[in-house]
Structures are given as C-alpha cells and as structure tokens.
Short mmCIF file of C-alpha atoms in Angstrom, two decimals:
data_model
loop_
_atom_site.label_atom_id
_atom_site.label_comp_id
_atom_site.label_asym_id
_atom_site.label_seq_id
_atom_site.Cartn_x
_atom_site.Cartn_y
_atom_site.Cartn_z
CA UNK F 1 58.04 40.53 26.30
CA UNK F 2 57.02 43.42 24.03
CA UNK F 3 58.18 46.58 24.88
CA UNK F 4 58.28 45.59 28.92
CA UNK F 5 62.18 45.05 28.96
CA UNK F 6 62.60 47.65 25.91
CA UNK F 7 60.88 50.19 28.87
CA UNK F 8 62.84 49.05 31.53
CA UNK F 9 66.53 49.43 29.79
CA UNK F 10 65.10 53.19 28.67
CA UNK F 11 64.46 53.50 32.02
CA UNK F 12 67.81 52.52 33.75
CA UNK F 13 69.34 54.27 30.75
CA UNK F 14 67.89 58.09 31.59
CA UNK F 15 68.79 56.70 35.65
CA UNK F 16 72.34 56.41 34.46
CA UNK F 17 71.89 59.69 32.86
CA UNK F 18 72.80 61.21 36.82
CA UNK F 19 75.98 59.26 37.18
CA UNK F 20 77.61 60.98 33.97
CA UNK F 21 75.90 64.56 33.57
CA UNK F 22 75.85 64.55 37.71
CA UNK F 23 73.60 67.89 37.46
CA UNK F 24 76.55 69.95 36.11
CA UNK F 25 76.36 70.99 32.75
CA UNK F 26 80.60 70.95 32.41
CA UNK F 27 79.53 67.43 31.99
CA UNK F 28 77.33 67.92 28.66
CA UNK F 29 80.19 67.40 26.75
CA UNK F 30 80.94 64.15 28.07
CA UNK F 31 77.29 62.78 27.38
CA UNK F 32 77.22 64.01 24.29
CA UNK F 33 80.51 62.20 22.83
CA UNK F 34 78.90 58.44 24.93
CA UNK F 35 75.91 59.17 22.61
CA UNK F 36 78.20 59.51 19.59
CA UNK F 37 80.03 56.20 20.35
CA UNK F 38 76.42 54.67 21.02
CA UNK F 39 75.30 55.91 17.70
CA UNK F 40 78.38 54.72 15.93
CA UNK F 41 78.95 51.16 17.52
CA UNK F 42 74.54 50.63 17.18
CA UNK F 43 75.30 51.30 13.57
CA UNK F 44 77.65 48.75 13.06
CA UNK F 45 75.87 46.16 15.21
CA UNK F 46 72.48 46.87 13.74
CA UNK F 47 74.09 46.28 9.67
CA UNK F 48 76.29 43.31 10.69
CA UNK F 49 74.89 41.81 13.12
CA UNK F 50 71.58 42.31 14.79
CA UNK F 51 68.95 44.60 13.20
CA UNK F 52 66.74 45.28 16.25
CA UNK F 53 69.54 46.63 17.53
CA UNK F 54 69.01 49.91 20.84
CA UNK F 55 72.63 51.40 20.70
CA UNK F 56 71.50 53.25 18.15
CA UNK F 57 68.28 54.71 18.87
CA UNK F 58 69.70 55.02 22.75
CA UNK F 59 72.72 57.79 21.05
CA UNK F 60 70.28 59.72 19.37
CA UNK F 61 67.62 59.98 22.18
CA UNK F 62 70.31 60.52 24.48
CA UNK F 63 70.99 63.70 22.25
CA UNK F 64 67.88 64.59 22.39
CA UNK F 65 67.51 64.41 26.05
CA UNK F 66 70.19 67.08 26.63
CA UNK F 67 67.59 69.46 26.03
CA UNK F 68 65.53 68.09 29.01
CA UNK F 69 67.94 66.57 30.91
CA UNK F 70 68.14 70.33 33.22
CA UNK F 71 65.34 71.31 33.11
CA UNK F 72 62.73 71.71 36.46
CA UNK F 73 61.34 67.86 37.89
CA UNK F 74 57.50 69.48 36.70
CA UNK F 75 58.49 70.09 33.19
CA UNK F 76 60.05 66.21 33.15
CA UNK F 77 56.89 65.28 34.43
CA UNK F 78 54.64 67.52 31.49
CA UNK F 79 57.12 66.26 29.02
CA UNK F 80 56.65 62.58 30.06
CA UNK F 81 53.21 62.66 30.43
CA UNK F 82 53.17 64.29 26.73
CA UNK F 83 55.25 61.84 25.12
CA UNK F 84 53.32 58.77 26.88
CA UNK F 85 49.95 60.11 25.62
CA UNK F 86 50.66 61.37 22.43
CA UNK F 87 51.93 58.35 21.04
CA UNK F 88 49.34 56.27 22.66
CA UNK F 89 46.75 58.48 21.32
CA UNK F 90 48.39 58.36 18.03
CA UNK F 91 48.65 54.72 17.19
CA UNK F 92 44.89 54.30 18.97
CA UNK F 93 43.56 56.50 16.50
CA UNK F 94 45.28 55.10 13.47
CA UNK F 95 44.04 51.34 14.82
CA UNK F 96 40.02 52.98 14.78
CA UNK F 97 40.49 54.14 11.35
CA UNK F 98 41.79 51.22 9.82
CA UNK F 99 39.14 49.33 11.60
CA UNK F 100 36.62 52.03 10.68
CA UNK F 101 37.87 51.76 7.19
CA UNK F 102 37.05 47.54 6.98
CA UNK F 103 33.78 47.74 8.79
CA UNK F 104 31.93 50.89 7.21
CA UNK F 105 34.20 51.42 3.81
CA UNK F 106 34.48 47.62 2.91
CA UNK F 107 38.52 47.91 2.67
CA UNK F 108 39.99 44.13 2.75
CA UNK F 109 43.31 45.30 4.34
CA UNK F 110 44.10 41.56 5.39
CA UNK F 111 47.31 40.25 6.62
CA UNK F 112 50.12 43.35 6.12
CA UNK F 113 53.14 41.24 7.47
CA UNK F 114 55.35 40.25 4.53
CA UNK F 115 58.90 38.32 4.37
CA UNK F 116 62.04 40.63 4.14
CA UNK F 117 64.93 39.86 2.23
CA UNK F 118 66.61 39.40 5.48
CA UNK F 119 64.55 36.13 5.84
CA UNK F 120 65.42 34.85 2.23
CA UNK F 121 69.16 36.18 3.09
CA UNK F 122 69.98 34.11 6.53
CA UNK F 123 69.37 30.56 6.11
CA UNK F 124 72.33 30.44 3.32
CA UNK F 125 73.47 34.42 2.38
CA UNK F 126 77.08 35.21 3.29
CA UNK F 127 77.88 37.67 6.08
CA UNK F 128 77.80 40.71 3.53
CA UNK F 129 74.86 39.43 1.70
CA UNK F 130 72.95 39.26 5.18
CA UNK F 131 74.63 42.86 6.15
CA UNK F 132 73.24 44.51 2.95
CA UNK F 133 69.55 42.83 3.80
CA UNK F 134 70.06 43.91 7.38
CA UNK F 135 70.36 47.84 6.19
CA UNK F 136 67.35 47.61 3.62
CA UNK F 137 65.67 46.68 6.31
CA UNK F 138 67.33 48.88 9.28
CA UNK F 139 66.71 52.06 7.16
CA UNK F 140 62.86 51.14 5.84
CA UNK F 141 61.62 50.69 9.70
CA UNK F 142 63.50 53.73 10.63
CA UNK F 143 60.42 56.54 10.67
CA UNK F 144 57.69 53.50 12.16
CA UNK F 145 60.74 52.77 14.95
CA UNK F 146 61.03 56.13 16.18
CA UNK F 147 56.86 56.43 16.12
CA UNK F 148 56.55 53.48 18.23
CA UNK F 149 59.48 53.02 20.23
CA UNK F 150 61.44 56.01 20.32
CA UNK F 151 58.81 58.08 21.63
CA UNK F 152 58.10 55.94 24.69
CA UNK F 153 61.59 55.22 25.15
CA UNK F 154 62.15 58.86 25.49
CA UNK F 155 58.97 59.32 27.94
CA UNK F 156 61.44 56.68 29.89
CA UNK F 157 64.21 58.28 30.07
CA UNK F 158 62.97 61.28 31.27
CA UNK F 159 60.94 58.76 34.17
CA UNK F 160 64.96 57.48 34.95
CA UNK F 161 66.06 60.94 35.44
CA UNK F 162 63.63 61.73 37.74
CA UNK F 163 64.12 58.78 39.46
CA UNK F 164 67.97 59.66 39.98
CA UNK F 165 67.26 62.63 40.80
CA UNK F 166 65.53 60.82 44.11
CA UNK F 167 68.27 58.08 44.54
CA UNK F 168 64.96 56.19 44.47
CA UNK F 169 67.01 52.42 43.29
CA UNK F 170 70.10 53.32 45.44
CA UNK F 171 69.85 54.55 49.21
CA UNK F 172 66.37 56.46 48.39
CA UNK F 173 64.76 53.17 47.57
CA UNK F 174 61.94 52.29 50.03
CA UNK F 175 60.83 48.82 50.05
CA UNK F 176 56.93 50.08 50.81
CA UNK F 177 57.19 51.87 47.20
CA UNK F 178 58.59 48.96 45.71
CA UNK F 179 56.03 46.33 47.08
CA UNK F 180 53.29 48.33 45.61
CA UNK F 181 55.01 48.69 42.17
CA UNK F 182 55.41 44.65 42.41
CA UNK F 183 51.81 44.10 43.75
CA UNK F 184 49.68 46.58 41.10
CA UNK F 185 52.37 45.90 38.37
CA UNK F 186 52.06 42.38 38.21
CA UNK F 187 48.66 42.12 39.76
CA UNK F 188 47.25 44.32 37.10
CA UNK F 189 49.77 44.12 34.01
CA UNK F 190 50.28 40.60 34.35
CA UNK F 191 46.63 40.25 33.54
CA UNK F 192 46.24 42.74 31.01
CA UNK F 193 48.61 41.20 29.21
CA UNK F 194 47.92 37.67 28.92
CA UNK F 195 44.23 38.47 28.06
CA UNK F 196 46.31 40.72 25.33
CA UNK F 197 48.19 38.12 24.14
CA UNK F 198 45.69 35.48 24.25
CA UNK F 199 42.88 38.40 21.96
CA UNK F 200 45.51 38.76 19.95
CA UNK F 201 46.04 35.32 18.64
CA UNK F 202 42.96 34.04 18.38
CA UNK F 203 42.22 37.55 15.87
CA UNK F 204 45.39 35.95 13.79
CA UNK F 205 44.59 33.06 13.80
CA UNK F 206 40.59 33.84 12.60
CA UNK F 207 39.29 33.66 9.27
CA UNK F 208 37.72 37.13 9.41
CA UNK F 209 41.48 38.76 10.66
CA UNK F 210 40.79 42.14 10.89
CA UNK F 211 44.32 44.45 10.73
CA UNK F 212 42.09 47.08 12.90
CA UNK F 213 41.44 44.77 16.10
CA UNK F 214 45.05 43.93 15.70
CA UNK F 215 46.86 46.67 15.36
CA UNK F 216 44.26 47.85 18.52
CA UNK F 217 45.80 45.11 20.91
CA UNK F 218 48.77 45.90 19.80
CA UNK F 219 48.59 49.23 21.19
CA UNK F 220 46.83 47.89 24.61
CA UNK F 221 49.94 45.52 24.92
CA UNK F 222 52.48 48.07 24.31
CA UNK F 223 51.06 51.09 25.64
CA UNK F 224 50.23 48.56 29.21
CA UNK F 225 53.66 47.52 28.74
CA UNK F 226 55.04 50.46 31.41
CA UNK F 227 52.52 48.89 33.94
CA UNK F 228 54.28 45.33 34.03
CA UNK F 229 57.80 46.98 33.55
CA UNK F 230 56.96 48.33 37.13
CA UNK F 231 56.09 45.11 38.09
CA UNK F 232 59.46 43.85 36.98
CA UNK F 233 61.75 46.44 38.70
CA UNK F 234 59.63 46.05 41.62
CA UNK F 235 59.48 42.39 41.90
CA UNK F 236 63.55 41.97 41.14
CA UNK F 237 64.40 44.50 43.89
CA UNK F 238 62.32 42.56 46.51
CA UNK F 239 63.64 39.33 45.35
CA UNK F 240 67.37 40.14 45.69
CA UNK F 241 66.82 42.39 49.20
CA UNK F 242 65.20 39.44 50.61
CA UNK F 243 67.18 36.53 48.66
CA UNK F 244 70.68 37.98 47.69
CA UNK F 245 71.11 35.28 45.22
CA UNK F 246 71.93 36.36 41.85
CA UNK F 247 73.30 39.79 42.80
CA UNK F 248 76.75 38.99 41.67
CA UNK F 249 75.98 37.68 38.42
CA UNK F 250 73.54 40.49 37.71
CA UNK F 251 75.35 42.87 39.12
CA UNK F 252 78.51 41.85 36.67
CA UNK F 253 76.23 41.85 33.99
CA UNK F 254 74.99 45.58 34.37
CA UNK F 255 78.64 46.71 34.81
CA UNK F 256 79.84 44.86 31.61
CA UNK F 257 76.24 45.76 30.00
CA UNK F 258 77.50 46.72 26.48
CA UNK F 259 79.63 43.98 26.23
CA UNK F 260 77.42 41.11 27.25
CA UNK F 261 74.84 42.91 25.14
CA UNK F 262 76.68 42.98 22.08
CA UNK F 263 78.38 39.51 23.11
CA UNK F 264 74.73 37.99 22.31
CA UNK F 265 74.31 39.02 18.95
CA UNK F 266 77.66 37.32 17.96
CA UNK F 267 76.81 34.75 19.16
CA UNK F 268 73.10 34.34 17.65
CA UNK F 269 74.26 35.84 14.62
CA UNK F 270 76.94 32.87 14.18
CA UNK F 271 74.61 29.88 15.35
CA UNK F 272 71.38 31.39 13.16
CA UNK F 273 73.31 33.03 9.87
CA UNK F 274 74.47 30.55 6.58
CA UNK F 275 78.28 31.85 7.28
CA UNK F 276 77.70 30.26 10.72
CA UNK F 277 76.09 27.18 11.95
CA UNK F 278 72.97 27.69 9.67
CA UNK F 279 70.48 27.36 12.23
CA UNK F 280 67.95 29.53 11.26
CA UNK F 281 64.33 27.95 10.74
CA UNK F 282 65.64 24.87 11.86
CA UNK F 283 64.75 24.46 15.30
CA UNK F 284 62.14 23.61 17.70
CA UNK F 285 60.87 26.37 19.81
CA UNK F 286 62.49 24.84 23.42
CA UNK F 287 65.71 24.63 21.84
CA UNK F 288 65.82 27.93 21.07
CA UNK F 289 64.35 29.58 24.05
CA UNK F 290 67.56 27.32 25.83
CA UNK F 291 69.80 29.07 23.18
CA UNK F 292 68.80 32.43 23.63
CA UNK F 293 69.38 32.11 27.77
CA UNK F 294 72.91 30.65 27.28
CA UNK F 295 73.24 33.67 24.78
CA UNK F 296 72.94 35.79 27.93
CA UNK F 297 74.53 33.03 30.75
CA UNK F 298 77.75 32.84 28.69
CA UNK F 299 78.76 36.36 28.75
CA UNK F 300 77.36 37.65 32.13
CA UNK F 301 79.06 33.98 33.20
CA UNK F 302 82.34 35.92 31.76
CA UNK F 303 81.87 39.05 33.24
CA UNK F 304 81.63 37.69 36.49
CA UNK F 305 84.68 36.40 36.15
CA UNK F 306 86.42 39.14 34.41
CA UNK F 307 85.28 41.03 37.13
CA UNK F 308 87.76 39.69 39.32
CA UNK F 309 90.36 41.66 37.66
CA UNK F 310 88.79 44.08 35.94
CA UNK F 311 85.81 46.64 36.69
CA UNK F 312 84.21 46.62 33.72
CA UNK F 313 84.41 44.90 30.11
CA UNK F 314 86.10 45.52 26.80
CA UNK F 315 83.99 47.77 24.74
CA UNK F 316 83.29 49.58 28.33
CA UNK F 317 86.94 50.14 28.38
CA UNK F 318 86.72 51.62 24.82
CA UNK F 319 83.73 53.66 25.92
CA UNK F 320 85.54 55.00 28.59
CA UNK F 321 88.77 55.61 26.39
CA UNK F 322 87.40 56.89 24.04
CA UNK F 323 85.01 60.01 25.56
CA UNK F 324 87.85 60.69 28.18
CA UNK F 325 88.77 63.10 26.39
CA UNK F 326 85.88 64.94 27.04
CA UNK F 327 85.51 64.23 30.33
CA UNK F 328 85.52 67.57 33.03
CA UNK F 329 88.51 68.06 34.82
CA UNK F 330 88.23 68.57 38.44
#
C-alpha cells in the first residue's frame, strides 16, 4: 500500500478544498483556522497515539496551498507537474549516487534501518514513556517526511483542486474517464508494482544487499504509486455505480472521516501498547491484518449508525465549532 492510499486521501483532501474555500477568497479565513485545528489535533495524535500520523502534515500543506489554491487551472497544472518531478528526480538521483558510491568507491553502506526507541518503548513502556519515544521519533523524520511525502502530497492536492474545479467525482464524473483510469491504472500499476515489490525483497533478502538498488525501487514504487491510486478511484467508482453495495457504509465513513480516522489509532494504540493489551510483536501476521480491518469496520460500523441522528461525528462537530467563527457570513 505505499504511498497509493497516502495519494488518494491528498487527493480527496485538495477536492474538498472547493466545498470550503468555494472560489471566494472571504472564505480564506475559514480554511486557514481547519488547517490550524488539523495541525493542532495531528500533533496530539501523532505524540500520543500514532506517529505516522497525516493531520498534521495535511494543516500545514493546507497552508501552504492557500497560495495556489486561486491561482489560473495552467499554473496548478506547472506547479503539479513541478512538484511530481522534482521530487522524483530528487530521490532518483540520491538512489544512483549511493549506488554509484558502493559499486565504483567501494562504500559498504549495508542495511541503514535501525530499531527506535519507540520499538524498545511499546511492548511494556507506559503511555507517557511511549508518548516521549513517539516525539523523538515524530520530530527526527520530520525534514525526510516532508522530502518524500509532503511534496507529492502537495502535487495532490493541487490534482484535487483541479478536479473540483470540474465536478469531475460529483455530476461531472463520466464513467468513459473513469473506465480508463481503472483499466491503465490497474492494468499498468498493478504490474509495476508487484514486480516492485517482489525486486525489492529478494534485494533484502540477498547477501550482497545493496542500499542503492533499494532505495531505487523504492522510488519506482512510490513515485508509480499515483498510477495505481488512479486505478483505485477508478475501479471504486465503477464498482459502486454498477453495484451500490457499500455506499452507505462508505459514504458514513467519509462524512465522519476524522473521527473514524482517529477512532483507529485508539484503538491499535490500546490493543498493541504495554498500558493496553500488550500485543505488540506478539501476533501472527493474519491476526493482525483481521485486527487492523475491524480497526476500520468498528467505527465506520458506528458512523453509520450515528448517522441516523446525526450528520457527521464528534471531532467533526468540534471542527465545525470550533472554525465557525471564522466562517463568511452571507
């Protein structure tokens, strides 16, 4: 999954973008107090609870994007393509001169993954012990993060905007245009990626590792990654046009979004952490892949319900409450 869902969330994220800033700039206030809260409430999560946390990273390139967010569709489209290449081109080159550097220089880079104290911290640390580990490691990753991630993630948002700018996932959407972002998405990044996967393995798993070919697929995986998140959106909107099962569910998921996403991490943090259920290491890999799906049935299973009374969920409600304030009057 790396980087395909992170690139579709960025995505929907800059598409959302339209529904709050609707193309009036009385509305920049608004935006700009959501990305606060994000930035506040990703802090928290990411320390306490779950340190690959978005929220964060989402409120500060949401900042950042009020300085494209008006600008023409062609200068999206520059800025997008700038952003994509850029950090492709970046991490490429890096990944040729540490490969350069252990075929021509003799440099025995070897295996550069090491343990955090996060690792040492969660099978039996207390919830402060793993909250102080969490923000060693939060603020060491911070510069690599925004290299990797952040850039593309803004490339994405700026794709979203133009996007909802077109309507093109509400009454703009034309099921042609989607069947060809299922068909090359999946027909080509499905493909690309496995092979990926598969190249990358077998280099860990070698005797002569080489951090060079590694880091190299790394970048074909995630810099591919946009092709298969095509593939996703595609393939999910043909699925529940033709099927309509699921929409509810998914559809109450999206609205209570930041609750359900947040509602995950508790509980993960509680079955995994040594203040909790001290599961962490313990388990076989099929339990856990069942855990981590009724980390996500449980609270969209929730919302659905809550949805019968309510239009959207808790920390929605304090989203909403608490940048109302800012919102334009009519």
């Amino acid at each position: 999954a790396l980087g395909k869902f992170y690139l579709l969330f960025s995505f929907l994220f800059g598409y959302s973008a339209g529904f709050v800033m609707k193309d009036s700039k009385v509305n920049l206030k608004r935006w700009v107090a959501r990305a606060i809260f994000l930035i506040v409430l990703g802090a928290v999560h990411a320390v306490f609870f779950f340190h690959g946390d978005i929220l964060f990273a989402y409120g500060v390139l949401a900042l950042v994007l009020t300085l494209f967010y008006f600008r023409s569709d062609r200068a999206l489209k520059i800025w997008a393509r700038i952003l994509y290449l850029g950090s492709a081109g970046l991490f490429s080159a890096f990944a040729l001169l540490l490969w350069f550097a252990e075929k021509y220089l003799g440099e025995d880079l070897g295996d550069t993954v090491t343990e955090s104290r996060l690792d040492y911290s969660m099978p039996a640390g207390s919830f402060f012990d793993n909250a102080g580990a969490r923000l060693e490691l939060s603020t060491s990753a911070l510069g690599e993060s925004f290299l990797l991630q952040g850039l593309m993630a803004l490339a994405a948002f700026l794709v979203g905007v133009l996007a909802s700018r077109r309507k093109l996932l509400a009454a703009g959407a034309k099921p042609e245009a989607m069947k060809k972002l299922a068909l090359w998405g999946l027909g080509l990044g499905l493909p690309i990626q496995l092979t990926g996967s598969w190249l990358l393995l077998q280099n860990q798993l070698s005797e002569n590792f080489s951090s060079g070919v590694d880091l190299g697929l790394f970048v074909l995986l995630f810099f591919s990654a946009p092709l298969l998140s095509a593939g996703y959106l595609g393939g999910l909107w043909l699925v529940l046009q033709k099927t309509g099962k699921g929409v509810g569910l998914i559809s109450a998921a999206g609205r209570h979004s930041l609750s359900v996403y947040i509602s995950q991490s508790l509980i993960l943090s509680f079955i995994f952490s040594g203040w909790g259920l001290g599961a962490f290491g313990r388990l076989e890999l099929w339990l856990v892949t069942l855990i981590a799906i009724g980390a996500w049935l449980v609270p969209a299973l929730l919302a659905l319900w809550n949805s019968r009374y309510r239009s959207s969920g808790p920390l929605e409600w304090l989203l909403k409450t608490t940048t109302a304030p800012f919102r334009a009057k009519a």
